[in-house]
Each structure stands twice: as C-alpha cells, then as structure tokens.
Short mmCIF file of C-alpha atoms in Angstrom, two decimals:
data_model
loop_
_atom_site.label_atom_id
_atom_site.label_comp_id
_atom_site.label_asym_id
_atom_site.label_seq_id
_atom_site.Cartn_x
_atom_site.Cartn_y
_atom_site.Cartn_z
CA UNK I 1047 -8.06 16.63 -24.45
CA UNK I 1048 -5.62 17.16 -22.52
CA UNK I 1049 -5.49 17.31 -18.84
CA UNK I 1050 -4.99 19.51 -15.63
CA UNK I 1051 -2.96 18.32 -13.04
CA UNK I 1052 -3.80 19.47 -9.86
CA UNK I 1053 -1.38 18.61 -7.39
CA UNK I 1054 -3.03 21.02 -4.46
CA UNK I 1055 -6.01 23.10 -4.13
CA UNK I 1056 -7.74 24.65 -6.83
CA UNK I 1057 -11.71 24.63 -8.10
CA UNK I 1058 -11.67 21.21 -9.19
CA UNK I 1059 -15.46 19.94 -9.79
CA UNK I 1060 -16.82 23.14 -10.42
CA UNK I 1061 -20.50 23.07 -10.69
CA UNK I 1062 -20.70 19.68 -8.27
CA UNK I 1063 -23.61 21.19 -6.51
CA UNK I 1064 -25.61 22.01 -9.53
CA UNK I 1065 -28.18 20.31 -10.45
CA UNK I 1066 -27.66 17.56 -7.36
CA UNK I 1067 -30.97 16.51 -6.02
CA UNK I 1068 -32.39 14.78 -2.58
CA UNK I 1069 -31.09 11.14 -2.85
CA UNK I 1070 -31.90 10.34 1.02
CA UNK I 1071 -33.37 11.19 4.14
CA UNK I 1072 -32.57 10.43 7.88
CA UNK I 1073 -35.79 9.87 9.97
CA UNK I 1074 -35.66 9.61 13.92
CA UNK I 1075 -38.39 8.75 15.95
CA UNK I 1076 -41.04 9.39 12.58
CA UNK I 1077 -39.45 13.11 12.27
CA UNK I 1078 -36.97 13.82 9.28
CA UNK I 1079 -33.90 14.77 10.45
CA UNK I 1080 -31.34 15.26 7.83
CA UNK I 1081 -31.36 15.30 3.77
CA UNK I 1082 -28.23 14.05 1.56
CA UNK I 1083 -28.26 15.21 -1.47
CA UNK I 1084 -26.26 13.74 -4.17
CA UNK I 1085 -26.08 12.41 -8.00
CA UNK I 1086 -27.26 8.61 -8.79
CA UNK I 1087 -27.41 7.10 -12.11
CA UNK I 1088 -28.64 3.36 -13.16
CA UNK I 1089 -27.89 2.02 -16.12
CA UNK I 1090 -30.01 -0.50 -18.10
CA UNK I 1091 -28.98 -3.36 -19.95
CA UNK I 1092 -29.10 -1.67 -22.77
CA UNK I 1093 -26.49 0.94 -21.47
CA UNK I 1094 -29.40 3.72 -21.51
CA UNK I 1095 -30.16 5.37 -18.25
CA UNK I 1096 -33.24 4.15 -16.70
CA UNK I 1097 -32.33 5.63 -13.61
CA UNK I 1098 -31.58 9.54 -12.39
CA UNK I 1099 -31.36 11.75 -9.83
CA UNK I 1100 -29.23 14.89 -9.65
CA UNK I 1101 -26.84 15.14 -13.05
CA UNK I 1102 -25.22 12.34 -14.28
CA UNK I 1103 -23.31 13.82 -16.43
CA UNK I 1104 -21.69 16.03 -13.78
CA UNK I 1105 -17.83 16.29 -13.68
CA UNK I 1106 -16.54 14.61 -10.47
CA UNK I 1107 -13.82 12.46 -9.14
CA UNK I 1108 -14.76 8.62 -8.46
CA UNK I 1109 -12.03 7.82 -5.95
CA UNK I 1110 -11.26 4.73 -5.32
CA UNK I 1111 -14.69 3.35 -7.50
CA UNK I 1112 -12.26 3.73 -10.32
CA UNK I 1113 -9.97 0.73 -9.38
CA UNK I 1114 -11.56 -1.58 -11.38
CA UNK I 1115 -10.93 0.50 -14.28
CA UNK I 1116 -7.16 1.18 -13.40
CA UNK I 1117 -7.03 -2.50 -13.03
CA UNK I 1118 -8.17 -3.61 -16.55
CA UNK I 1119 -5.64 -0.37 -17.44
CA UNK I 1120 -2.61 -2.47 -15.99
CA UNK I 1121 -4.32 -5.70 -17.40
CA UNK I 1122 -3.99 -4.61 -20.42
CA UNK I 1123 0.08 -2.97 -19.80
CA UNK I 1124 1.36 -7.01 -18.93
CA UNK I 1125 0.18 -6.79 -15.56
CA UNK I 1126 0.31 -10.90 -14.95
CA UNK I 1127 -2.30 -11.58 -11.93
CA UNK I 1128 -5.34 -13.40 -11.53
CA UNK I 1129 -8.17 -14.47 -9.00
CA UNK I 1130 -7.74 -12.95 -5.01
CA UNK I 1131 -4.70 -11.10 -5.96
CA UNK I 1132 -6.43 -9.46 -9.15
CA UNK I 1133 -9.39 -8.34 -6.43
CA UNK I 1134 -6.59 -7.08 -4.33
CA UNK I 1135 -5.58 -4.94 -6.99
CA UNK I 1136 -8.63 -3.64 -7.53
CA UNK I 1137 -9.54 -3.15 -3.69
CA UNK I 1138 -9.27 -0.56 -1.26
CA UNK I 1139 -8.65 -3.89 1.72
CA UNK I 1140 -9.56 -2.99 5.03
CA UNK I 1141 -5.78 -4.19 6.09
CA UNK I 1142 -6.67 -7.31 7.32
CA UNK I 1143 -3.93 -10.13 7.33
CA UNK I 1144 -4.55 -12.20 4.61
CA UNK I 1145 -4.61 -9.04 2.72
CA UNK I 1146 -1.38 -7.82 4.15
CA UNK I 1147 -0.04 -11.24 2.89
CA UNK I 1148 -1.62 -10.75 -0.41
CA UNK I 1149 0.14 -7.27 -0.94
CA UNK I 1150 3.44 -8.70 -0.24
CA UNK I 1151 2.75 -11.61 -2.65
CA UNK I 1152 1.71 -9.67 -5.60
CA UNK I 1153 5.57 -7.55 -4.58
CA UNK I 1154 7.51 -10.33 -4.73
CA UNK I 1155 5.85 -12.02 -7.80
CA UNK I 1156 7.74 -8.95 -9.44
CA UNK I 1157 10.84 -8.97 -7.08
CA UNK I 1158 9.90 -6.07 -5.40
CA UNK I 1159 9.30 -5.37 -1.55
CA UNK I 1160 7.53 -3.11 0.58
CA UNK I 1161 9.89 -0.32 0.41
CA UNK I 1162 9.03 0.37 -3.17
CA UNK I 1163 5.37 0.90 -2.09
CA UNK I 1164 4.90 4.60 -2.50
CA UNK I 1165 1.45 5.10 -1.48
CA UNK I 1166 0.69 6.91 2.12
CA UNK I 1167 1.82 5.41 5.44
CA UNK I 1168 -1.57 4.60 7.24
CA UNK I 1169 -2.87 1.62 9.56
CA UNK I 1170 -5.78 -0.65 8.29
CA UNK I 1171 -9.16 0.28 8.09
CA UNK I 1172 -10.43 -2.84 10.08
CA UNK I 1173 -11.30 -1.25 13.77
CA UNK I 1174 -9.58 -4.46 15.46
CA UNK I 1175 -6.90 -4.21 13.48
CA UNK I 1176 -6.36 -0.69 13.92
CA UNK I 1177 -6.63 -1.12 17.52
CA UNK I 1178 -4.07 -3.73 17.42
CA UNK I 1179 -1.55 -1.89 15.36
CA UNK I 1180 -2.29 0.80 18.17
CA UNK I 1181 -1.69 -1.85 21.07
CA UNK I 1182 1.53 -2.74 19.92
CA UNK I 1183 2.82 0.27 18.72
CA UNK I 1184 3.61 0.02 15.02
CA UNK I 1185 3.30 2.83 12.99
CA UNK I 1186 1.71 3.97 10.03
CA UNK I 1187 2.90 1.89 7.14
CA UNK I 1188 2.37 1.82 3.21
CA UNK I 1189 1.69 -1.57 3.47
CA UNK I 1190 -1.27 -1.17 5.72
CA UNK I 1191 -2.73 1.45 3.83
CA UNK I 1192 -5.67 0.58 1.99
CA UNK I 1193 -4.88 1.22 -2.08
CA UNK I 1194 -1.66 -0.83 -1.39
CA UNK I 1195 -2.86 -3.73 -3.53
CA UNK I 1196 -3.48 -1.06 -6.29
CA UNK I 1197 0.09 -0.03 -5.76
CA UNK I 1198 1.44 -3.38 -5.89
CA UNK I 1199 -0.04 -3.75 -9.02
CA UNK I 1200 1.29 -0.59 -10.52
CA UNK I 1201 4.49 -1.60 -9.63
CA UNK I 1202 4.77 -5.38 -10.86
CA UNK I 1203 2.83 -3.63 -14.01
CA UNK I 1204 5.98 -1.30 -14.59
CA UNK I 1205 8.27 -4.39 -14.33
CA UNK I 1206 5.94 -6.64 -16.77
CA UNK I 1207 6.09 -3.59 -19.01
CA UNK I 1208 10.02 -2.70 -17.82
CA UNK I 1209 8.98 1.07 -17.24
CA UNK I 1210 10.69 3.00 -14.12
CA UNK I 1211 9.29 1.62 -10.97
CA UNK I 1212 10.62 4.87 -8.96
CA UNK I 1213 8.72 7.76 -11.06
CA UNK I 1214 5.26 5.43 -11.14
CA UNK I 1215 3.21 7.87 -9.36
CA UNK I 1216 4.31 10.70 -12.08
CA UNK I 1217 1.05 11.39 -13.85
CA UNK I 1218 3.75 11.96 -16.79
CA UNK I 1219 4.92 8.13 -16.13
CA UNK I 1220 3.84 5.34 -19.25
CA UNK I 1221 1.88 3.52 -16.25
CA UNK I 1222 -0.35 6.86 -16.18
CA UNK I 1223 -0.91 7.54 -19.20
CA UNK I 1224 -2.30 4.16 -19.93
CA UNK I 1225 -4.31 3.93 -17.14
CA UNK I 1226 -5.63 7.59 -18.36
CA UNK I 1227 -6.51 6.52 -21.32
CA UNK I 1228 -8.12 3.49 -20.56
CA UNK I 1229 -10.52 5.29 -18.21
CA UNK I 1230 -11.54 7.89 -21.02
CA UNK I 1231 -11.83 4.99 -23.23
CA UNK I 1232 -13.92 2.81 -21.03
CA UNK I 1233 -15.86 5.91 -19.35
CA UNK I 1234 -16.40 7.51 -22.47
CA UNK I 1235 -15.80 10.72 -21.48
CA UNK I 1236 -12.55 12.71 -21.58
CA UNK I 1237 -10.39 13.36 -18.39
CA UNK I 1238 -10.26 16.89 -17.93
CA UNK I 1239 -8.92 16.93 -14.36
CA UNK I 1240 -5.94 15.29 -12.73
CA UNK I 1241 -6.06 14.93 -9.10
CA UNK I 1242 -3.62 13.47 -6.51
CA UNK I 1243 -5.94 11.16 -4.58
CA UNK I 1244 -4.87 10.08 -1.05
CA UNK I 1245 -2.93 7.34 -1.33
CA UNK I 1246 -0.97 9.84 -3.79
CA UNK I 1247 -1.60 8.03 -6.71
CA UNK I 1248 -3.16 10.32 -10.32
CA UNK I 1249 -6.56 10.86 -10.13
CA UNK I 1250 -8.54 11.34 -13.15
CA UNK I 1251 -11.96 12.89 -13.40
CA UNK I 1252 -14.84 11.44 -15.06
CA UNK I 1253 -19.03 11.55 -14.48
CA UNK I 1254 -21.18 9.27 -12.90
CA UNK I 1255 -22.43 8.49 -15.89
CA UNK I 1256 -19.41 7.58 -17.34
CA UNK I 1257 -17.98 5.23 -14.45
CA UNK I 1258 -21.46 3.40 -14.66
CA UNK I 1259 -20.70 2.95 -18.54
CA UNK I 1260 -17.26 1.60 -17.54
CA UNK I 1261 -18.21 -0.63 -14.49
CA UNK I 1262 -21.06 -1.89 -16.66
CA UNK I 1263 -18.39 -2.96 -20.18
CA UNK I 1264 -16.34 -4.30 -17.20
CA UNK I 1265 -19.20 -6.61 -15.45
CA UNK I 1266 -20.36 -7.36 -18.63
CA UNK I 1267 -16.72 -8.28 -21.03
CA UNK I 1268 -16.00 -11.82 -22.71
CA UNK I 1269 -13.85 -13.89 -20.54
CA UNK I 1270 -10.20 -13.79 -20.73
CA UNK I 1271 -10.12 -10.34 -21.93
CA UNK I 1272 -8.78 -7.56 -18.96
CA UNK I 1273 -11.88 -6.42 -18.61
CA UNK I 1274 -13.59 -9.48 -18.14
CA UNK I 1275 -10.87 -11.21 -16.02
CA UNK I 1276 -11.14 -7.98 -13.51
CA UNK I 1277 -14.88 -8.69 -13.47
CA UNK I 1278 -14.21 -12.29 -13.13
CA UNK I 1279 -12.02 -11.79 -9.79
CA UNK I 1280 -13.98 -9.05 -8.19
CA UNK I 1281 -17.08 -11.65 -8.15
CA UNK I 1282 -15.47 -14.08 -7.31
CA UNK I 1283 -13.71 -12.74 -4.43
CA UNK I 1284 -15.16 -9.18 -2.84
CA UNK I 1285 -13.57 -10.10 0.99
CA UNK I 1286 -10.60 -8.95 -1.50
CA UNK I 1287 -11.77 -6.03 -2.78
CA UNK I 1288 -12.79 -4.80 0.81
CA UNK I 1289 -13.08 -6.79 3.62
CA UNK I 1290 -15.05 -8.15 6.33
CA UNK I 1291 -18.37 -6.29 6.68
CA UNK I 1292 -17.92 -3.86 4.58
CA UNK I 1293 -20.88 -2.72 2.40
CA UNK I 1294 -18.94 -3.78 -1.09
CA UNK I 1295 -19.22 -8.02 0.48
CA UNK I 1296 -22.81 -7.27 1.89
CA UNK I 1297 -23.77 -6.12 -1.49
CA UNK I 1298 -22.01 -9.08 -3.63
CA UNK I 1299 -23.50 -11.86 -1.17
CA UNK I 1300 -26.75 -10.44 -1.84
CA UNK I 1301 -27.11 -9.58 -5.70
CA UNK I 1302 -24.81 -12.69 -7.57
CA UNK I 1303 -22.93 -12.05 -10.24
CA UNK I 1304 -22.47 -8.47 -8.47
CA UNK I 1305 -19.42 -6.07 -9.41
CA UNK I 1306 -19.31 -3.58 -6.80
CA UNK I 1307 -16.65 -0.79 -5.94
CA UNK I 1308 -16.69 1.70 -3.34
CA UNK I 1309 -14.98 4.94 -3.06
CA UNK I 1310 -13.91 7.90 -0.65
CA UNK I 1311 -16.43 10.72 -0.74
CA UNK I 1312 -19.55 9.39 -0.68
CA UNK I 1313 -19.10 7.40 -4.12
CA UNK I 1314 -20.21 3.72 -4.82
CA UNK I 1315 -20.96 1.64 -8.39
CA UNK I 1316 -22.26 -1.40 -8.67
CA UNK I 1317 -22.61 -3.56 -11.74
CA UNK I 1318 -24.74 -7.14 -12.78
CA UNK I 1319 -23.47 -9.84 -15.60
CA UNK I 1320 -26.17 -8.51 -17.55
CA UNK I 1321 -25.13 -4.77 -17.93
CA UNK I 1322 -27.44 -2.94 -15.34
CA UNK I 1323 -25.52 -1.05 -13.46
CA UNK I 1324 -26.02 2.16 -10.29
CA UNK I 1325 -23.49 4.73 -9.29
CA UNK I 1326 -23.82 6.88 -6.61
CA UNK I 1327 -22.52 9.71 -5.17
CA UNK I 1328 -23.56 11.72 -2.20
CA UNK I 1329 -22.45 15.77 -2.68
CA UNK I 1330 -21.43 15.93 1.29
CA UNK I 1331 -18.99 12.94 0.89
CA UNK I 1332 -21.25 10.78 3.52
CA UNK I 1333 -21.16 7.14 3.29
CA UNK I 1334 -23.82 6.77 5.24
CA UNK I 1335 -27.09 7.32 2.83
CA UNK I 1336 -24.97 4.67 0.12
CA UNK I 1337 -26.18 1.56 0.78
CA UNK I 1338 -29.86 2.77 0.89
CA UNK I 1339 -29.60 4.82 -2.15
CA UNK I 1340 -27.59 1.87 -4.17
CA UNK I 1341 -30.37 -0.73 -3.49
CA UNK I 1342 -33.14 1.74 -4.11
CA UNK I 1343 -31.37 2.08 -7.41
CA UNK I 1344 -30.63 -1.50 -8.23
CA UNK I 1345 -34.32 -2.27 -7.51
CA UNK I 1346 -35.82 0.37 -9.66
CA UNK I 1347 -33.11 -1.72 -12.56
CA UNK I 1348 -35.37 -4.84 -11.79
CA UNK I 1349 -33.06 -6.49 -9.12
CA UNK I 1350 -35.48 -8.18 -6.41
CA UNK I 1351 -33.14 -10.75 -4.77
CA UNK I 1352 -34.94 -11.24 -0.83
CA UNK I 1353 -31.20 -10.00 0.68
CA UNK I 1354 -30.99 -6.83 -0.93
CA UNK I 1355 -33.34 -5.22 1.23
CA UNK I 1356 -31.07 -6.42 4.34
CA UNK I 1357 -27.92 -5.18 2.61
CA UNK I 1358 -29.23 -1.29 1.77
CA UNK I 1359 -30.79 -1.08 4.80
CA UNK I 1360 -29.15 1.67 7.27
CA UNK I 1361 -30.73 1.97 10.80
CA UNK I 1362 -30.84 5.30 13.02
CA UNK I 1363 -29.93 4.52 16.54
CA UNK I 1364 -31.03 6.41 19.51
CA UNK I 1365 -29.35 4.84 22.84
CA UNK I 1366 -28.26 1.47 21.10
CA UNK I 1367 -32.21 1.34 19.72
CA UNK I 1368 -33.17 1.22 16.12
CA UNK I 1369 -35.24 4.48 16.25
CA UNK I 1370 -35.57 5.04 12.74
CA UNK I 1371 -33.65 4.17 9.44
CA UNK I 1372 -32.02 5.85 6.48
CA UNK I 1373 -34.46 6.08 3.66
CA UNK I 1374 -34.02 6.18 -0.09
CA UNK I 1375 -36.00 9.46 -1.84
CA UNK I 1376 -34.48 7.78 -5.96
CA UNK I 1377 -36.14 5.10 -7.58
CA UNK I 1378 -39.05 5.20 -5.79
CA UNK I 1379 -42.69 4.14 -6.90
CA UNK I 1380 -45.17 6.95 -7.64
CA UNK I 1381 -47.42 5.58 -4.97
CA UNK I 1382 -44.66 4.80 -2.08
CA UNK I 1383 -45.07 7.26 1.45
CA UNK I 1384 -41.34 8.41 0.85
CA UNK I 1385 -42.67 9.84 -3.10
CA UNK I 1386 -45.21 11.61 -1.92
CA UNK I 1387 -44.02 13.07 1.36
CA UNK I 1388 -42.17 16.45 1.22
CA UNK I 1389 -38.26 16.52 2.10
CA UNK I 1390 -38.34 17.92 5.51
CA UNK I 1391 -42.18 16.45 6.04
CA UNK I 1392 -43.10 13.95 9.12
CA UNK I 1393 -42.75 10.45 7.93
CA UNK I 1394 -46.38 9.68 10.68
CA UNK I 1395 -44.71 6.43 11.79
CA UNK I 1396 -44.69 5.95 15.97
CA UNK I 1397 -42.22 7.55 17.91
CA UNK I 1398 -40.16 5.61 19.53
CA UNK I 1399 -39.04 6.70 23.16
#
C-alpha cells in the first residue's frame, strides 16, 4: 500500500478517539480528579493479546517508540554499530554529556560531523542541562536535540550503504524506504500515513497492536541478527536509550531482560526476552498516567518483580505532599477497589489536609 505523506496538517489518525477507553485515573485527597483515556495492548508470549483496553488495532503514530524498529531497519541497510552507541541510536537521550560524546562518535565513525545532522536545533531534555545550556548562553543545537543519535545513525547508515547523505530525511530517500518497510514488515500492518515527526525525520503510522508485535520479534530475535543485536544493546544499556531518571531506566532496572521505548504523545512499549510485551498510549498525549498504566499491564502479563510496583507508581502532590497517586483502571482484578468503583466515583481513602 502505498503511503500518504503528510508534510503539514491534515486528518491524520482519524478515528483516534473511537473506541479509546479509561486507562487511568488521578485521585487527590480520596476524590477522583481527572480520567486519561487511552489505548493499551499486552501481548502474551504467544504473540496473542491477553491484554486490552481501548482498540488496539487503532491507526496511530508511535513517535519515537518506533526507534527500535528504525534501528533494526538501518541494521539491516550496513549500519556497523554495536553496544551504547547501538542504544544511542535507538534513544531519544536526554542530552546529557556522555551522550553528546556518543553522537559525535557514531559521526565520525562515518567521517561525518555535526553539521550534517539535520534533525531540529533544540537543547537537552535533562533540566540541569538545559539550565546550563541556558546559563551560558548556547543555543539550540542539532546535536543536543534528543533523536540525534537516531540521526547519526541514518547518516553513517547512508555512507555504509553509499546513498546521499544530504536528501536522508526525503521520505523518497533508499534510507526511508527501508526503514518503511521494515516497520510494515515487523509491525505487520501496512503504513498508510507518512508523518514528519519533530525532529523532522518520516514518520510512519502503525497500531498499537502492531508496534507491540514488533517490539516483542525485537526483544525476543536470535542473537547476532539486527533485531536481536538492537534488543541486545537496549538491555544492556537503557541510560542510552534515555537517560538519567527517566521512566524507560526505572522500568529496565526493575523488570530484567526489559526492552522498553518511550515516545512523544503519551506513547510507551515495553517488551520481556520471553515475548510478553505492553504498549500504551494515552489519547490526550499525557505522559503522566504511563508508567502506572505500563506496570498495570505488565502485571496482568504475569510480571511480579518487587520493583515494578516502585517504578509505575505516579504520586499526586498537594504542597510538596503525596496526597494521592495516579491509578491504573487496565489489567485490573475483578475484585480490586479501582474495578469496581465508577470513573468519576470517590476512591473512600482519608483525605489528606
């Protein structure tokens, strides 16, 4: 099928809202305050959904929760990396140094600098590192931006390859096109919409469904083979693939063996060894309800390790207090309070002052 390219505006994921369901509730003070609503899918080992809430079959874009499968897509081109750097690729960094460092090392592995990075000027996503950047006056750069170790890739993948390194963003470009097939390939389910996604780079559409199918033949692929080496380095190193406290480490440190990915837009996929596998994504674009949600998910899958509790767990504040907490409303028990309690319903714990 062939695809739309959208470079501006336009009814995109038509249909989005359909069929999404309650995924998570804020409660302050034992009163619910807001709902997020939203589309969550977990995948057994099997690869049969054992898990759903909203339509996971709906068509959406994954953001940056698809790196994993553009990285296996340039994997598979010549792309020549390995270990951090192959997480890097795969990351959306918070712009910390030693990623910084990293970016420029995966450049000049393909003798290429900075000023062939084509993704958007930004500063890093770490708050103290923003704040320096801000300090001292630098501007927005490519570099700092957070897809630039996908970028990186993409480039040192057109000069394995010896494709045009200036047109690589093109969604015409050879890069694309294998990286567009690989997703329908490893999704399952045929890009229908091309997107320009913030750091400029294509974006192609798939379902939530379909990225857990992809996440899952990556966490779960032989060793050696693209698939499984992008698995391989994501494990192995998630500071790379985000950075520090970010929810994608949190997660990995607490489930091992853990492939995890998050995305702009309320989107986040995480996959085990063994095949199981949760994608979310939240219809308002919130992060906040994702962590809760995910581990509600990856515990209905059978996951009980004693840290994922501390990882999905999302406190409400009220004057620097825990008051209250996001809680999940997928994958819950028949029996649990959250089940049986009505969206919108008082949750009867104490209210604190």
């Amino acid at each position: 099928m062939t695809s739309r390219w959208l470079p501006y505006g336009g009814p995109v994921t038509e249909g989005l809202a359909v069929g999404a369901a309650p995924v998570a509730q804020v409660v302050r003070s034992g009163v619910v305050e807001s709902v997020h609503h939203g589309h969550a899918v977990g995948l057994a080992a099997d690869g049969t959904p054992a898990v759903v809430a909203g339509d996971p079959d709906v068509t959406f874009f994954p953001r940056s929760s698809l790196k994993p499968v553009q990285a296996a897509a340039m994997l598979r081109a010549g792309l020549d990396l390995s270990g951090e750097l192959l997480a890097l690729a795969a990351a959306s960094h918070s712009g910390e140094p030693a990623h910084l460092d990293g970016v420029h090392r995966i450049l000049a592995g393909a003798a290429l600098g900075e000023t062939d990075l084509q993704n958007t000027p930004d500063r890093p996503l770490d708050t103290d590192q923003a704040a320096r950047w801000s300090v001292a006056g630098w501007p927005p750069r490519p570099l700092a931006q957070n897809c630039s170790g996908k970028h990186a890739a993409m480039l040192a993948t057109c000069r394995a390859a010896g494709w045009d390194t200036a047109g690589y963003l093109d969604p015409t470009h050879p890069l694309q096109r294998a990286i567009r097939d690989t997703v329908a390939e490893l999704t399952g389910v045929p890009v229908v919409h091309t997107a320009v996604d913030g750091c400029g780079a294509p974006l192609f559409s798939t379902s939530p469904a379909g990225l857990a199918r992809a996440v899952a033949r990556i966490a779960t692929a032989p060793a050696g083979t693209p698939e499984g080496r992008v698995g391989a380095a994501m494990r192995a190193h998630p500071w790379w693939v985000a950075g520090t406290g970010r929810d994608v480490v949190r997660f990995a440190a607490a489930v091992p063996g853990l492939v995890a990915k998050d995305g702009a837009e309320g989107v986040f996929v995480a996959a085990l060894p063994d095949g199981r596998t949760a994608v979310v994504k939240i219809l308002d674009g919130s992060p906040r309800p994702l962590a809760t949600v995910v581990a509600a998910v990856l515990r209905a899958l059978g996951v009980d390790e004693p840290a994922l509790e501390a990882a999905g767990r999302t406190p409400v504040l009220g004057h620097g207090v825990a008051v209250g907490s996001v809680e999940p409303l997928v994958a819950l028990p028949a029996d649990a309070p959250s089940a049986r309690r009505p969206v919108g319903a008082p949750t009867g714990r104490p209210t604190a002052s």
